[in-house]
PDB file of C-alpha atoms in Angstrom:
ATOM      1  CA  MET A   1     -12.445 153.507  50.358  1.00 59.00           C
ATOM      2  CA  LYS A   2     -16.535 153.899  50.985  1.00 70.00           C
ATOM      3  CA  ALA A   3     -16.990 152.288  47.486  1.00 65.00           C
ATOM      4  CA  ARG A   4     -14.145 149.269  48.106  1.00 65.00           C
ATOM      5  CA  ALA A   5     -15.686 148.919  51.567  1.00 70.00           C
ATOM      6  CA  ALA A   6     -19.058 148.241  49.990  1.00 70.00           C
ATOM      7  CA  VAL A   7     -17.779 145.699  47.696  1.00 66.00           C
ATOM      8  CA  MET A   8     -15.956 143.644  50.417  1.00 69.00           C
ATOM      9  CA  SER A   9     -18.814 143.892  52.949  1.00 76.00           C
ATOM     10  CA  ALA A  10     -21.430 142.801  50.292  1.00 75.00           C
ATOM     11  CA  ASN A  11     -23.315 139.596  51.313  1.00 76.00           C
ATOM     12  CA  THR A  12     -25.510 138.929  48.383  1.00 78.00           C
ATOM     13  CA  VAL A  13     -25.236 138.567  44.855  1.00 74.00           C
ATOM     14  CA  ASN A  14     -27.370 141.897  44.299  1.00 75.00           C
ATOM     15  CA  GLU A  15     -25.378 143.598  47.059  1.00 78.00           C
ATOM     16  CA  THR A  16     -22.226 143.077  45.444  1.00 76.00           C
ATOM     17  CA  ALA A  17     -23.248 144.122  41.968  1.00 75.00           C
ATOM     18  CA  GLU A  18     -24.671 147.215  43.066  1.00 78.00           C
ATOM     19  CA  ALA A  19     -21.628 147.832  45.095  1.00 76.00           C
ATOM     20  CA  SER A  20     -19.309 146.997  42.060  1.00 75.00           C
ATOM     21  CA  ASN A  21     -21.331 149.744  40.168  1.00 76.00           C
ATOM     22  CA  TYR A  22     -20.949 152.064  42.589  1.00 78.00           C
ATOM     23  CA  LEU A  23     -17.260 151.512  42.864  1.00 75.00           C
ATOM     24  CA  PHE A  24     -16.994 151.538  38.784  1.00 75.00           C
ATOM     25  CA  SER A  25     -18.991 154.786  38.862  1.00 77.00           C
ATOM     26  CA  THR A  26     -16.826 156.572  41.399  1.00 78.00           C
ATOM     27  CA  LEU A  27     -13.519 155.343  39.271  1.00 76.00           C
ATOM     28  CA  LYS A  28     -15.033 157.059  36.026  1.00 76.00           C
ATOM     29  CA  SER A  29     -15.598 160.224  38.169  1.00 79.00           C
ATOM     30  CA  LEU A  30     -11.960 160.145  39.022  1.00 77.00           C
ATOM     31  CA  PHE A  31     -10.760 159.632  35.532  1.00 76.00           C
ATOM     32  CA  ALA A  32     -13.189 162.477  34.295  1.00 78.00           C
ATOM     33  CA  VAL A  33     -11.647 164.817  36.696  1.00 79.00           C
ATOM     34  CA  ALA A  34      -8.257 163.772  35.629  1.00 77.00           C
ATOM     35  CA  GLU A  35      -8.772 164.880  32.124  1.00 78.00           C
ATOM     36  CA  ASN A  36      -8.129 168.350  33.344  1.00 81.00           C
ATOM     37  CA  TYR A  37      -4.671 167.420  34.655  1.00 80.00           C
ATOM     38  CA  PRO A  38      -2.295 166.435  31.800  1.00 78.00           C
ATOM     39  CA  ASP A  39       0.561 165.821  34.113  1.00 80.00           C
ATOM     40  CA  LEU A  40      -1.621 163.268  35.844  1.00 75.00           C
ATOM     41  CA  LYS A  41      -2.725 161.686  32.665  1.00 70.00           C
ATOM     42  CA  ALA A  42       0.852 160.970  31.694  1.00 77.00           C
ATOM     43  CA  ASN A  43       2.009 159.774  35.022  1.00 82.00           C
ATOM     44  CA  GLN A  44       2.824 156.136  34.973  1.00 85.00           C
ATOM     45  CA  ASN A  45       0.920 154.987  38.201  1.00 85.00           C
ATOM     46  CA  PHE A  46      -2.365 156.478  36.696  1.00 81.00           C
ATOM     47  CA  MET A  47      -1.968 154.744  33.227  1.00 81.00           C
ATOM     48  CA  GLN A  48      -1.394 151.750  35.486  1.00 87.00           C
ATOM     49  CA  LEU A  49      -4.522 152.094  37.211  1.00 82.00           C
ATOM     50  CA  GLN A  50      -6.447 152.491  33.982  1.00 78.00           C
ATOM     51  CA  LYS A  51      -4.982 149.041  32.667  1.00 84.00           C
ATOM     52  CA  ASP A  52      -6.015 147.550  36.027  1.00 86.00           C
ATOM     53  CA  LEU A  53      -9.358 149.021  35.628  1.00 80.00           C
ATOM     54  CA  MET A  54     -10.077 147.293  32.407  1.00 78.00           C
ATOM     55  CA  GLU A  55      -8.507 143.915  33.683  1.00 86.00           C
ATOM     56  CA  THR A  56     -11.171 144.157  36.688  1.00 82.00           C
ATOM     57  CA  GLU A  57     -13.796 144.564  34.469  1.00 80.00           C
ATOM     58  CA  ASN A  58     -12.894 141.807  32.341  1.00 82.00           C
ATOM     59  CA  LYS A  59     -12.510 139.633  35.197  1.00 87.00           C
ATOM     60  CA  ILE A  60     -16.104 140.728  36.522  1.00 82.00           C
ATOM     61  CA  THR A  61     -17.410 139.963  33.125  1.00 81.00           C
ATOM     62  CA  TYR A  62     -16.051 136.494  33.291  1.00 88.00           C
ATOM     63  CA  SER A  63     -17.021 135.854  37.074  1.00 87.00           C
ATOM     64  CA  ARG A  64     -20.572 136.958  36.367  1.00 86.00           C
ATOM     65  CA  GLN A  65     -20.873 134.421  33.633  1.00 91.00           C
ATOM     66  CA  PHE A  66     -19.362 131.843  35.837  1.00 94.00           C
ATOM     67  CA  TYR A  67     -21.735 132.378  38.236  1.00 91.00           C
ATOM     68  CA  ASN A  68     -24.950 132.166  35.855  1.00 92.00           C
ATOM     69  CA  ASP A  69     -23.521 129.096  34.361  1.00 95.00           C
ATOM     70  CA  THR A  70     -23.060 127.478  37.710  1.00 96.00           C
ATOM     71  CA  VAL A  71     -26.673 128.586  38.888  1.00 95.00           C
ATOM     72  CA  MET A  72     -27.915 127.167  35.282  1.00 96.00           C
ATOM     73  CA  LYS A  73     -26.491 123.952  36.260  1.00 96.00           C
ATOM     74  CA  TYR A  74     -27.444 123.745  39.954  1.00 96.00           C
ATOM     75  CA  ASN A  75     -30.976 124.863  38.950  1.00 95.00           C
ATOM     76  CA  ILE A  76     -31.386 121.906  36.368  1.00 96.00           C
ATOM     77  CA  SER A  77     -30.038 119.615  38.764  1.00 95.00           C
ATOM     78  CA  ILE A  78     -32.502 120.194  41.636  1.00 95.00           C
ATOM     79  CA  GLN A  79     -35.122 120.007  38.820  1.00 94.00           C
ATOM     80  CA  THR A  80     -34.395 116.405  37.380  1.00 94.00           C
ATOM     81  CA  ILE A  81     -35.433 113.056  39.016  1.00 92.00           C
ATOM     82  CA  PRO A  82     -34.260 111.810  41.867  1.00 92.00           C
ATOM     83  CA  LYS A  83     -32.334 115.115  42.778  1.00 91.00           C
ATOM     84  CA  ASN A  84     -35.626 117.168  42.664  1.00 92.00           C
ATOM     85  CA  ILE A  85     -37.085 114.634  45.387  1.00 92.00           C
ATOM     86  CA  VAL A  86     -33.989 115.360  47.663  1.00 91.00           C
ATOM     87  CA  ALA A  87     -33.892 119.033  47.175  1.00 92.00           C
ATOM     88  CA  SER A  88     -37.251 119.566  48.141  1.00 91.00           C
ATOM     89  CA  LEU A  89     -36.924 117.535  51.122  1.00 93.00           C
ATOM     90  CA  THR A  90     -33.647 119.465  52.343  1.00 94.00           C
ATOM     91  CA  GLY A  91     -34.756 122.861  51.347  1.00 93.00           C
ATOM     92  CA  PHE A  92     -32.698 123.417  48.143  1.00 94.00           C
ATOM     93  CA  GLU A  93     -34.499 125.871  45.951  1.00 93.00           C
ATOM     94  CA  LYS A  94     -34.263 127.492  42.797  1.00 93.00           C
ATOM     95  CA  LYS A  95     -31.656 130.458  42.407  1.00 91.00           C
ATOM     96  CA  ASP A  96     -31.878 133.685  40.470  1.00 88.00           C
ATOM     97  CA  LEU A  97     -29.397 134.572  37.745  1.00 86.00           C
ATOM     98  CA  PHE A  98     -27.250 137.518  37.939  1.00 82.00           C
ATOM     99  CA  GLU A  99     -28.766 139.923  35.537  1.00 78.00           C
ATOM    100  CA  ALA A 100     -26.835 143.114  34.842  1.00 68.00           C
ATOM    101  CA  THR A 101     -28.687 146.108  32.665  1.00 65.00           C
ATOM    102  CA  GLN A 102     -27.179 147.230  29.565  1.00 65.00           C
ATOM    103  CA  ALA A 103     -25.444 149.881  31.322  1.00 62.00           C
ATOM    104  CA  GLU A 104     -23.843 147.622  33.656  1.00 60.00           C
ATOM    105  CA  ARG A 105     -22.476 145.603  30.974  1.00 58.00           C
ATOM    106  CA  GLU A 106     -20.509 148.417  29.310  1.00 61.00           C
ATOM    107  CA  VAL A 107     -17.034 148.526  29.973  1.00 56.00           C
ATOM    108  CA  PRO A 108     -16.227 152.205  31.492  1.00 57.00           C
ATOM    109  CA  LYS A 109     -14.564 154.167  28.601  1.00 59.00           C
ATOM    110  CA  VAL A 110     -11.648 155.995  30.043  1.00 53.00           C
ATOM    111  CA  GLU A 111     -10.105 158.293  27.828  1.00 54.00           C
ATOM    112  CA  PHE A 112      -6.872 160.593  28.627  1.00 51.00           C
TER     113      PHE A 112
END
């Protein structure tokens, strides 16, 4: 619950990334513990959770790419004439891309 709450309350891109990583590391720990319980591994709800986790990770990867594409277009836009003049007068600044580490890019491996 704590990990999910951190994701939901994140205000910046970096906070969201850190909270998401914490959530997925927590889920990986849960799946590691589940290895010791064959009945749990065969449980339909648990199998659905595994599937949902993979789908969520794929959605996050897509969203990160969409965010970076949008930021790149924005940064290029505020650097071209005449938009750069308006951007500097109104306080629009270049935004940072979301950069995930290699470990963050890997889909959690969950084996049952």
